[in-house]
Short mmCIF file of C-alpha atoms and ligand atoms in Angstrom, two decimals:
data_model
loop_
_atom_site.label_atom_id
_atom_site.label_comp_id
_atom_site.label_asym_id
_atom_site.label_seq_id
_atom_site.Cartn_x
_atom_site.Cartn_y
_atom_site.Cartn_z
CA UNK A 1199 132.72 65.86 81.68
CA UNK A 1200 128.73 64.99 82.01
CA UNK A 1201 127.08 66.47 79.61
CA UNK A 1202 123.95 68.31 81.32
CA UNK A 1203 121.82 68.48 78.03
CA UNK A 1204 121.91 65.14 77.39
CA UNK A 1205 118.68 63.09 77.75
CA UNK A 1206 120.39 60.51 79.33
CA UNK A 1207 121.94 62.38 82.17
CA UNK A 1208 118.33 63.90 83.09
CA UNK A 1209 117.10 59.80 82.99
CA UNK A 1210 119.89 59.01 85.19
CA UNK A 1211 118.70 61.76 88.12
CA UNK A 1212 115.18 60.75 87.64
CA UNK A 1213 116.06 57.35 87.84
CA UNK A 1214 118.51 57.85 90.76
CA UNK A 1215 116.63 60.39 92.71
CA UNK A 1216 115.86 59.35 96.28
CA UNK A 1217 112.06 60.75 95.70
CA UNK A 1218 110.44 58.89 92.84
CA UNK A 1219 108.30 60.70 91.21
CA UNK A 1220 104.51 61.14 92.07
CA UNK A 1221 103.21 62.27 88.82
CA UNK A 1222 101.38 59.07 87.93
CA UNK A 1223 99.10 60.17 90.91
CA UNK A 1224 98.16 63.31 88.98
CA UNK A 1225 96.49 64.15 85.76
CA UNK A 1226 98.52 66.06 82.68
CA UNK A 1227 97.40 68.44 80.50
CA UNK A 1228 98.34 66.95 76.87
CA UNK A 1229 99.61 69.26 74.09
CA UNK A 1230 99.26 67.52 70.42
CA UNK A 1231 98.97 63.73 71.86
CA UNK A 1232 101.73 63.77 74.10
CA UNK A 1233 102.19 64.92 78.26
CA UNK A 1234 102.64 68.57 78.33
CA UNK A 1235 105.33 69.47 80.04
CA UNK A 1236 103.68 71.59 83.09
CA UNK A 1237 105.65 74.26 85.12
CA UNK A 1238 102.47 76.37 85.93
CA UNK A 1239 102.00 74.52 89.19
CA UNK A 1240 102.31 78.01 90.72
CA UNK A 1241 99.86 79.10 89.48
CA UNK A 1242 97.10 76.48 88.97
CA UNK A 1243 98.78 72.92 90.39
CA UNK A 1244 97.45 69.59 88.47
CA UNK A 1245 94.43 67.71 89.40
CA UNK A 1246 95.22 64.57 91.90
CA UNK A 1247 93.59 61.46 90.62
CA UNK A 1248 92.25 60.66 93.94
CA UNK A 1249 90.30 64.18 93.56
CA UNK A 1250 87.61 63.11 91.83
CA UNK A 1251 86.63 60.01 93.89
CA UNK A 1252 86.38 62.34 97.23
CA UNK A 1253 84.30 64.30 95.33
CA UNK A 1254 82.13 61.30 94.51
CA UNK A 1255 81.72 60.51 97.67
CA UNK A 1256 80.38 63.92 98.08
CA UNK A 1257 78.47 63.91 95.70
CA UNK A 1258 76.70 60.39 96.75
CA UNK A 1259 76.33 61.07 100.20
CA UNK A 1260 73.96 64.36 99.26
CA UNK A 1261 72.45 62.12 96.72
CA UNK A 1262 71.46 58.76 99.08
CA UNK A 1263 71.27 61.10 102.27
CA UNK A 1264 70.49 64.74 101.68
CA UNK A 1265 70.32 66.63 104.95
CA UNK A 1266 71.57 63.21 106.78
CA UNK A 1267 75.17 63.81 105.42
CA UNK A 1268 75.69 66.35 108.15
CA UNK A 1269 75.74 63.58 110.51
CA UNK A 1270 76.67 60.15 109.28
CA UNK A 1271 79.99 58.38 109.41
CA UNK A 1272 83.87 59.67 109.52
CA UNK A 1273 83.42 62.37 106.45
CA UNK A 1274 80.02 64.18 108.07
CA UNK A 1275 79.77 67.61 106.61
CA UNK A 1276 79.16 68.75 110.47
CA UNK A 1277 82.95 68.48 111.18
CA UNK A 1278 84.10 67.35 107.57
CA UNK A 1279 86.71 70.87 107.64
CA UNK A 1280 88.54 68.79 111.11
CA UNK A 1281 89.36 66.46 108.00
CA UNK A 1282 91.94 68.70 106.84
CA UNK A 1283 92.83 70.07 110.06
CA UNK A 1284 96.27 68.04 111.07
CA UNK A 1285 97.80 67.38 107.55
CA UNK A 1286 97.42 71.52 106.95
CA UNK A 1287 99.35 72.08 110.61
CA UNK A 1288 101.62 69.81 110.05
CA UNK A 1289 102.27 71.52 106.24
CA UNK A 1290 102.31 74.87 107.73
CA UNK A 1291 104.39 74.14 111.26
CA UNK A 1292 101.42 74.94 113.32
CA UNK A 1293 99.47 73.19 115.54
CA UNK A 1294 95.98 72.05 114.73
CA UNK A 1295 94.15 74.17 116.07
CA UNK A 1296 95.57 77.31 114.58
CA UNK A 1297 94.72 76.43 111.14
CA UNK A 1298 91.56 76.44 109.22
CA UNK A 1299 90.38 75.97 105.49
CA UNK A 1300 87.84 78.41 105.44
CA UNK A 1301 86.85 80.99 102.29
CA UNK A 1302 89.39 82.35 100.28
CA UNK A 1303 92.48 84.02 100.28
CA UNK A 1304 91.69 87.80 99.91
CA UNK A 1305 88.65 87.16 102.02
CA UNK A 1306 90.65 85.45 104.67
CA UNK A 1307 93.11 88.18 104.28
CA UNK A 1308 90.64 90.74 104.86
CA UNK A 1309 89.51 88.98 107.98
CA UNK A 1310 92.55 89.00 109.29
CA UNK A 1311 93.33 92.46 108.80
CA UNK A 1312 89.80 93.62 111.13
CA UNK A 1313 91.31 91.77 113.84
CA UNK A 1314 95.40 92.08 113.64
CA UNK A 1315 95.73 95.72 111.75
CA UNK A 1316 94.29 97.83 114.79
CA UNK A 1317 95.34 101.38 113.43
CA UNK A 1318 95.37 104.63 115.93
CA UNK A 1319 96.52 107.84 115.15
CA UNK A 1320 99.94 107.27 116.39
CA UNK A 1321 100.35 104.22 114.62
CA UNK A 1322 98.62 103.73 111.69
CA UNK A 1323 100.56 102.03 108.90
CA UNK A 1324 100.95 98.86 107.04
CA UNK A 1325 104.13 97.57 105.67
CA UNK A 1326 104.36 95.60 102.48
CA UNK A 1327 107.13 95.07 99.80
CA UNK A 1328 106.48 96.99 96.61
CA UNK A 1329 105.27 95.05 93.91
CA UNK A 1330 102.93 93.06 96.06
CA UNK A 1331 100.30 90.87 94.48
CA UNK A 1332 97.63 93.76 93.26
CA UNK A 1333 94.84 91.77 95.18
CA UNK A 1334 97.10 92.12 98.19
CA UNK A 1335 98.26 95.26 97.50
CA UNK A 1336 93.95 96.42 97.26
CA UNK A 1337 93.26 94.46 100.37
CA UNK A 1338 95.91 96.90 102.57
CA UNK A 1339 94.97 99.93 100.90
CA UNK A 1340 91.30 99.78 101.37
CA UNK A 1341 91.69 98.23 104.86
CA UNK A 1342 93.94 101.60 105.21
CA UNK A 1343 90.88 103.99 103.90
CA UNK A 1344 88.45 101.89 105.69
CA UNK A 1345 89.88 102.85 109.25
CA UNK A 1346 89.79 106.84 107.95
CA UNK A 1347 93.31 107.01 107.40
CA UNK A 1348 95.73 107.49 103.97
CA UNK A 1349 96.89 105.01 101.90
CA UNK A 1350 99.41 107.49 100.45
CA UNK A 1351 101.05 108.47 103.16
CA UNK A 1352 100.25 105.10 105.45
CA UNK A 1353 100.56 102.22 103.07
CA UNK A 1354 104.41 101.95 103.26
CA UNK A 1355 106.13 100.26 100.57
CA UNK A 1356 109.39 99.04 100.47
CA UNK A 1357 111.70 99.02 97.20
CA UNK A 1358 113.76 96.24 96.87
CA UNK A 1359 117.61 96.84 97.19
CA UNK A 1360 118.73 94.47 95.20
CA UNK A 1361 119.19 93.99 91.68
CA UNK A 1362 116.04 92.14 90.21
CA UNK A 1363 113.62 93.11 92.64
CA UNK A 1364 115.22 91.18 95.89
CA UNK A 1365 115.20 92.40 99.22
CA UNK A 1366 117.85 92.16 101.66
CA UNK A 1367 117.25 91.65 105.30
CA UNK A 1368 118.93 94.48 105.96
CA UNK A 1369 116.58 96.72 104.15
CA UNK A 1370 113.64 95.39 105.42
CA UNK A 1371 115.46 95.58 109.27
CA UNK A 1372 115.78 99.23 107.87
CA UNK A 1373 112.33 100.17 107.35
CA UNK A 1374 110.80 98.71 110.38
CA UNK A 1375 113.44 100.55 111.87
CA UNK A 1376 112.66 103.90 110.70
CA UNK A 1377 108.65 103.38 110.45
CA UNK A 1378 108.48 101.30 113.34
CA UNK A 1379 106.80 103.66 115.98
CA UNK A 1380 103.87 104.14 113.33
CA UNK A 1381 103.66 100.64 112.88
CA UNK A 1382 100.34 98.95 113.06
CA UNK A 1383 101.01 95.63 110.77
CA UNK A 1384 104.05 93.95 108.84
CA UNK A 1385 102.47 92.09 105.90
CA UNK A 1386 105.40 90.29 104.04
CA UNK A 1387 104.90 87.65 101.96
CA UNK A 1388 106.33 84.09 102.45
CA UNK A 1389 107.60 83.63 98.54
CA UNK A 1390 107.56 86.72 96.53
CA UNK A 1391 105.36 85.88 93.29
CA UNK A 1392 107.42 87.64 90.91
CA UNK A 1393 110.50 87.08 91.78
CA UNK A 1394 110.19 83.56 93.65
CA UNK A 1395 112.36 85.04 96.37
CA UNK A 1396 111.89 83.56 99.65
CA UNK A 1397 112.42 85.28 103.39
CA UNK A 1398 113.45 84.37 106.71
CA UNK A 1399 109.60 84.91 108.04
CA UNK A 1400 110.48 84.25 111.95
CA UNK A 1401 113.74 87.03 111.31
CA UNK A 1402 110.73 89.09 109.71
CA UNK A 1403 107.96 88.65 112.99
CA UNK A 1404 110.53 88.99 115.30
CA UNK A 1405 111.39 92.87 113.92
CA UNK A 1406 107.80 93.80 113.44
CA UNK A 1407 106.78 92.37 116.98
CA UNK A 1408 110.00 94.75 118.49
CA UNK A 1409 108.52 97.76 116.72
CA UNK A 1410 105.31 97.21 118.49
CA UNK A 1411 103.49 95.85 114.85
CA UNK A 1412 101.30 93.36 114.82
CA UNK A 1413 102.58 90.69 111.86
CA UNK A 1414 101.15 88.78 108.68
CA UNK A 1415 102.28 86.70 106.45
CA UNK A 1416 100.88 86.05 102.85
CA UNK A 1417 101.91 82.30 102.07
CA UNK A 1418 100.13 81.98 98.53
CA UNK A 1419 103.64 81.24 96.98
CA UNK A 1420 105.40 79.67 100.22
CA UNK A 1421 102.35 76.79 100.78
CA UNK A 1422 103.43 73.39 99.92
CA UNK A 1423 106.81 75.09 98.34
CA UNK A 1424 109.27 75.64 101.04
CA UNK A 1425 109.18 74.22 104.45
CA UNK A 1426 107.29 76.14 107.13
CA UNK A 1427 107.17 76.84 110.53
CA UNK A 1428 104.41 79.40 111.72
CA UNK A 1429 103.63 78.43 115.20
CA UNK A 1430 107.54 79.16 116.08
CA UNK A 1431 107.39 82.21 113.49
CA UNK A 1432 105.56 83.93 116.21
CA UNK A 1433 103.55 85.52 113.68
CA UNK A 1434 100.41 86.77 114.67
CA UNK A 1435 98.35 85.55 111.53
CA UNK A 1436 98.82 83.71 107.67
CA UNK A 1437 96.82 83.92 104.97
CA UNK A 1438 97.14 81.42 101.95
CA UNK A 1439 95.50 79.52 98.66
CA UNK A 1440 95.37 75.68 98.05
CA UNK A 1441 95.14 76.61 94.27
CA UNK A 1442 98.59 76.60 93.76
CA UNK A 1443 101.39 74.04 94.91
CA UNK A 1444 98.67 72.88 97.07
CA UNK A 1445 96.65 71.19 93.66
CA UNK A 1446 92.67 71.80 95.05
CA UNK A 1447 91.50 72.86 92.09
CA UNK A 1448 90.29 76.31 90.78
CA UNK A 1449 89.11 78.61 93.43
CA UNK A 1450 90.01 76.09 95.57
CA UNK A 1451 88.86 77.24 99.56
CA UNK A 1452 91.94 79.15 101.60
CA UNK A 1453 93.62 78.48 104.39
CA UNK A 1454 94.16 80.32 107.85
CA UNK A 1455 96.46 80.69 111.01
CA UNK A 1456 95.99 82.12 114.08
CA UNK A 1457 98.66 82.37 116.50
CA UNK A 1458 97.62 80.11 119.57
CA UNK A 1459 98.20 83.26 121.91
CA UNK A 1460 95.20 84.62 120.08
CA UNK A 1461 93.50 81.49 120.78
CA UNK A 1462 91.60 82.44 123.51
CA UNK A 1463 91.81 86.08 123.33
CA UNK A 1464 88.79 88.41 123.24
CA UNK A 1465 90.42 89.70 119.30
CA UNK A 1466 87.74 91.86 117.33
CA UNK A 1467 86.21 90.33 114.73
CA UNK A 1468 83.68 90.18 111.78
CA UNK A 1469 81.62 87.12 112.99
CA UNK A 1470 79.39 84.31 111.81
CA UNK A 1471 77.65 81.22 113.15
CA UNK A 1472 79.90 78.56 112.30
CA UNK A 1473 83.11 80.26 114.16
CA UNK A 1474 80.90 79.97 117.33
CA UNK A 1475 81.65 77.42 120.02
CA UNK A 1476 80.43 73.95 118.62
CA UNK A 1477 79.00 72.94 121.68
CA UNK A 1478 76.30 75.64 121.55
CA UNK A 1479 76.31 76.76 118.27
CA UNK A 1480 72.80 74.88 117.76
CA UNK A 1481 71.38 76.53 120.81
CA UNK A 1482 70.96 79.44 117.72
CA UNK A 1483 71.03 82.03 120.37
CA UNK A 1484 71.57 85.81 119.80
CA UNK A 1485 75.40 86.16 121.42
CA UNK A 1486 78.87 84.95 119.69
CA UNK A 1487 80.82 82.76 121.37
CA UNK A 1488 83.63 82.21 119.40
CA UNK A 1489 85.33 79.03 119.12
CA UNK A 1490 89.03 78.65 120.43
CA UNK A 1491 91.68 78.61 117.79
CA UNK A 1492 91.93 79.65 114.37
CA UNK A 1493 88.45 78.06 113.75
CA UNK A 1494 86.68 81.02 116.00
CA UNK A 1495 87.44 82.90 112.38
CA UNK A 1496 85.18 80.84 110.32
CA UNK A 1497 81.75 82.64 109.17
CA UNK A 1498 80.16 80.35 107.18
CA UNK A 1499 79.46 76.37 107.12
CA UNK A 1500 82.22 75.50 104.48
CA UNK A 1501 81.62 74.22 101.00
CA UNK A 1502 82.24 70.29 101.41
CA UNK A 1503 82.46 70.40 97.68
CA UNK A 1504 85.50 72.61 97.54
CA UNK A 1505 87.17 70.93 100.44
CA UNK A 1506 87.39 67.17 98.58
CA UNK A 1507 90.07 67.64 96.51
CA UNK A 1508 91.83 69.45 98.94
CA UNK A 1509 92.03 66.24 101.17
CA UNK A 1510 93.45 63.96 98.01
CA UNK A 1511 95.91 66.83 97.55
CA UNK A 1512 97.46 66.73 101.53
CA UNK A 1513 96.76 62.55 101.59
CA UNK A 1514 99.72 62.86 98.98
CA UNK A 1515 101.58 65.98 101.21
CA UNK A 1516 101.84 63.31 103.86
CA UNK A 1517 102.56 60.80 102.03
CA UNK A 1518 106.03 61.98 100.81
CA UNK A 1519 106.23 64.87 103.83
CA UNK A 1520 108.09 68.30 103.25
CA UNK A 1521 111.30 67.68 104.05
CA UNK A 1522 111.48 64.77 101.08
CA UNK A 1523 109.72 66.89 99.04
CA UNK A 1524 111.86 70.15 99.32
CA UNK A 1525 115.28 68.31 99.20
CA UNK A 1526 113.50 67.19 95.76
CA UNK A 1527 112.61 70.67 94.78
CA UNK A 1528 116.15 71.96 95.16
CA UNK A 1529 117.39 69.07 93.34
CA UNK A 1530 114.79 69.66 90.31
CA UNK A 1531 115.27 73.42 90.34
CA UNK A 1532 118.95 73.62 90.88
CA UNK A 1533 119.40 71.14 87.82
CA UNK A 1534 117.57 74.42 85.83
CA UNK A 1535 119.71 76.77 87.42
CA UNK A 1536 122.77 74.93 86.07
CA UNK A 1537 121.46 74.34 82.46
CA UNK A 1538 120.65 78.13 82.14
CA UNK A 1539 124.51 78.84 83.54
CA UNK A 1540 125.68 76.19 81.00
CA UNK A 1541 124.07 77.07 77.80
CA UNK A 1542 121.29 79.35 78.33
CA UNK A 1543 123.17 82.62 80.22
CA UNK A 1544 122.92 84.60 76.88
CA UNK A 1545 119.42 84.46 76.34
CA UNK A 1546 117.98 83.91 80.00
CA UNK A 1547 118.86 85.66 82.99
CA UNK A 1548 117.83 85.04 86.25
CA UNK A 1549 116.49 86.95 88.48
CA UNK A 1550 115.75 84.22 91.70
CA UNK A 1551 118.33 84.42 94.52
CA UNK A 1552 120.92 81.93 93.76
CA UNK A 1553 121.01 80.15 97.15
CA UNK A 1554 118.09 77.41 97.77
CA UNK A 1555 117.15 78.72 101.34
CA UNK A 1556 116.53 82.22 100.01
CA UNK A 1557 114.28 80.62 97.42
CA UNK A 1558 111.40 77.82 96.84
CA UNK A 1559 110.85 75.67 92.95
CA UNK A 1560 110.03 79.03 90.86
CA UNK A 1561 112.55 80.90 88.98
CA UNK A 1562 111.71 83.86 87.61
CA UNK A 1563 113.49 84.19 83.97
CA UNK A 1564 114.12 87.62 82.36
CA UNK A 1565 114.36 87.13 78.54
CA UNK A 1566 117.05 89.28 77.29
CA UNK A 1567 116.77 91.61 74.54
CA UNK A 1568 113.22 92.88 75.60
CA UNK A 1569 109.51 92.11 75.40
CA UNK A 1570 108.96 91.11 71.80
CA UNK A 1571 112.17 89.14 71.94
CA UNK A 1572 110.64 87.53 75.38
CA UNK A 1573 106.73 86.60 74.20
CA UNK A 1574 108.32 84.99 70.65
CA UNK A 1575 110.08 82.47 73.23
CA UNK A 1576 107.33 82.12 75.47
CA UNK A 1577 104.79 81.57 72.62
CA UNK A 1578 107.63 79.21 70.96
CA UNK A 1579 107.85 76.53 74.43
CA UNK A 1580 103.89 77.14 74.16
CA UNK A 1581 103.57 75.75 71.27
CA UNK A 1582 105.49 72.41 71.81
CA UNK A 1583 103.77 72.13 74.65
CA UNK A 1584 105.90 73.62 77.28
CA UNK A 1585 104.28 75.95 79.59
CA UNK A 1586 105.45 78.52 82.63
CA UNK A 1587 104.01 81.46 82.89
CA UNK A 1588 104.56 85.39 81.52
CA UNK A 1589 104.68 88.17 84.25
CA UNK A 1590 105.10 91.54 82.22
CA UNK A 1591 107.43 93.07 80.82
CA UNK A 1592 109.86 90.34 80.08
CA UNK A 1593 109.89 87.47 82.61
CA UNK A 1594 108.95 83.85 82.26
CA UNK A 1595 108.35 82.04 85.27
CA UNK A 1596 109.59 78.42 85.60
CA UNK A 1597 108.05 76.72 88.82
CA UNK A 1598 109.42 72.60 88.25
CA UNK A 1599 106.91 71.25 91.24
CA UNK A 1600 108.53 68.08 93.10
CA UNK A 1601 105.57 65.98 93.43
CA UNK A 1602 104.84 65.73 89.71
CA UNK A 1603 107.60 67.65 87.30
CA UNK A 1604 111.09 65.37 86.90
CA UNK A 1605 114.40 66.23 85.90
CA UNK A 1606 113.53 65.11 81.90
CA UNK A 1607 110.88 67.95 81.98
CA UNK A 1608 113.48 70.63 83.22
CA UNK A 1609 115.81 69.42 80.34
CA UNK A 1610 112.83 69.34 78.05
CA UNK A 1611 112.20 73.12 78.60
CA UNK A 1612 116.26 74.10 78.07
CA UNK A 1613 116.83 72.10 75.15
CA UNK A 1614 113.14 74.02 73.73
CA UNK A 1615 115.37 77.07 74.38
CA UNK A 1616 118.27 76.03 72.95
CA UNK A 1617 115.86 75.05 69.73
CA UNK A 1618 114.41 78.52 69.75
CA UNK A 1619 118.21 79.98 69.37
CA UNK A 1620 119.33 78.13 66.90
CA UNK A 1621 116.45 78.48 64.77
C1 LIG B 2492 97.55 83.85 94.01
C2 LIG B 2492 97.62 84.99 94.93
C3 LIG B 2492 96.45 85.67 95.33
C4 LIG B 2492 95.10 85.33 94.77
O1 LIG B 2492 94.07 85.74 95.62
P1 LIG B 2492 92.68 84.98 95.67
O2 LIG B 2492 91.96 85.65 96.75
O3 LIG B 2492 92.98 83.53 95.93
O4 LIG B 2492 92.02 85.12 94.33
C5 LIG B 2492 96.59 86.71 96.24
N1 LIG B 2492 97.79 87.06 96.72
C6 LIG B 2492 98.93 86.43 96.36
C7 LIG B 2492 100.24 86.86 96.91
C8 LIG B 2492 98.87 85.39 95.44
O5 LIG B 2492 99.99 84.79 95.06
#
């Protein structure tokens, strides 16, 4: 029988795996001279190499031609954001022009909610699932107040049905059912962050859009993760960081999409000059004309400086393209499912649905025998240099990301467990 703790049977599947790894394209932490093992990418993915020379070129192009670098060459600030424009649809399943990099996500999310959550008396609610990301969570309430009404009674909140804080389809069919008629907006969430529980988002439009909601989606989790299809979602709008699995660096700028039927529309919004039409945005009159397409959204001119990395970071996306990548991730994180069900079971459980399409890379790991018990092993991979994340009260979060983390780091973190056990 293979042994799946041995160091040569993680070799093997690294060596074997259609995918070679692209780690050598990114830059590791290192924990007491060696490579840390990283499964944060969740949270804050690792620096691409190739980030720091488009940010030189940046850089130089203020520095040899100031305000000149508006206009000069292929990577002009004027339209440098169109840079990003068709590797980010083709990521998200859009077309180009309902996506934009613009601000960030809160901010984007906020935008979105002045023009897609239209409350009236009859119908003034937002959906969510409970235990939403709190800046989420804020967002909807305060949009909620802002429009006069109560986020009490009309920020609905859906318990999860299922044990570890998943959702069924069924439940969520359930509440649209039953709060559908006060409906304003669905705002679901494309990868849970706690749980790393993944949803069936055009299943999720298509129910809010028969209840007479408008729909959202929250893709912080889902970006560069699991593969996506918004323009066929029907959704009406996505919100989303580059942070993340999407490795543009701290505060990294946001992305955006706009349903192309909105395209054109005359949709309310909060407006500034650069989502005006290009072609007469320099006339600097007093009237908005907004732009077609998701880039009608945009208020500011963007910072170029925050968009660099974010091009080395989608260069490599298209390089390898999703469907590579995510038959890679449920390779890497279904070889951590099976170590935990082969010799981890009594101190981990798992709280992740167990089938790949109803999850993306994370899984979310409940420590048994409670908190103390839980931050003694996190602090223990810590400090040989093995890193996921803590989500209170007992969970570590293991997020093995394709484009950089291997099979020999997934074995690294269970045989760190198994150490911690037996010591
Ligand atoms: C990471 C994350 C955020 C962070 O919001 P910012 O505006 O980027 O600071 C918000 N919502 C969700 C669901 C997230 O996962």
């Amino acid at each position: 029988m293979t042994d799946l703790f041995a160091p040569s049977h993680a070799a093997a599947l690294d060596a074997a795996d259609p995918l070679p790894t692209l780690r050598h394209e990114f830059l590791l932490p290192r924990h007491g001279g060696a490579e840390q093992t990283y499964f944060v990418g969740n949270s804050l993915g690792l620096q691409p190499r190739a980030a720091r020379r488009y940010i030189d070129e940046v850089l130089d192009k203020w520095a040899h031609e100031a305000v000149e670098g508006h206009f000069t060459g292929d990577a002009q600030w004027m339209t440098y954001h169109g840079l990003v424009r068709e590797p980010l649809a083709r990521l998200v399943g859009a077309q180009p022009s309902e996506v934009v990099a613009m601000n960030t996500l809160t901010a984007n999310l906020h935008l979105m909610m002045v023009s897609f959550y239209r409350p009236t008396r009859e119908r003034p609610a937002i959906l969510v699932e409970a235990g939403s990301f709190p800046s989420d969570r804020y967002a909807v309430a305060s949009q909620v107040a802002f429009h006069g009404f109560d986020p009490h009674a009309d920020l609905i909140e859906l318990q999860p049905d299922e044990p570890g804080g998943l959702f069924s389809m069924g439940a969520i069919e359930r509440a649209i059912a039953e709060h559908g008629p006060r409906l304003a907006l669905v705002l679901w969430p494309g990868v849970q962050y706690r749980t790393g529980q993944a949803f069936d988002l055009p299943a999720i439009a298509r129910l809010a859009h028969a209840a007479g909601a408008a729909c959202g989606f929250d893709l912080a989790h889902a970006v560069g993760n699991v593969p996506l299809a918004l323009h066929d979602s029907g959704a009406d709008f996505a919100v989303w960081c580059h942070y993340k699995y999407l490795n543009s660096g701290p505060g990294a700028i946001a992305g955006c999409f706009v349903h192309e039927r909105h395209a054109h529309a005359d949709v309310p919004r909060f407006a500034g000059w650069w989502g005006h039409d290009p072609s007469s945005r320099f006339l600097m009159g007093p009237d908005f004309v907004p732009s077609a397409g998701a880039d009608g959204w945009q208020l500011s001119n963007p910072p170029i400086l925050g968009l660099a990395p974010l091009r080395a970071s989608l260069d490599l996306f298209d390089r390898v393209g999703m469907p590579a990548l995510r038959a890679k991730s449920i390779r890497l994180t279904g070889y951590l499912e099976a170590l935990i069900h082969a010799g981890l079971s009594d101190t981990l459980e798992i709280l992740t649905p167990a089938e790949p399409e109803r999850r993306g890379c994370q899984l979310s790991l409940r420590v048994r025998g409670g908190r103390e018990h839980g931050r003694a092993l996190f602090e223990h991979l810590a400090a040989r240099g093995v890193l996921g994340d803590w989500r209170e009260p007992d969970v570590i979060r293991i997020s093995p990301a394709p484009l950089y983390n291997t099979h020999a780091d997934v074995l690294r973190f269970a045989r760190t467990v198994q150490g911690w056990k037996t010591a």
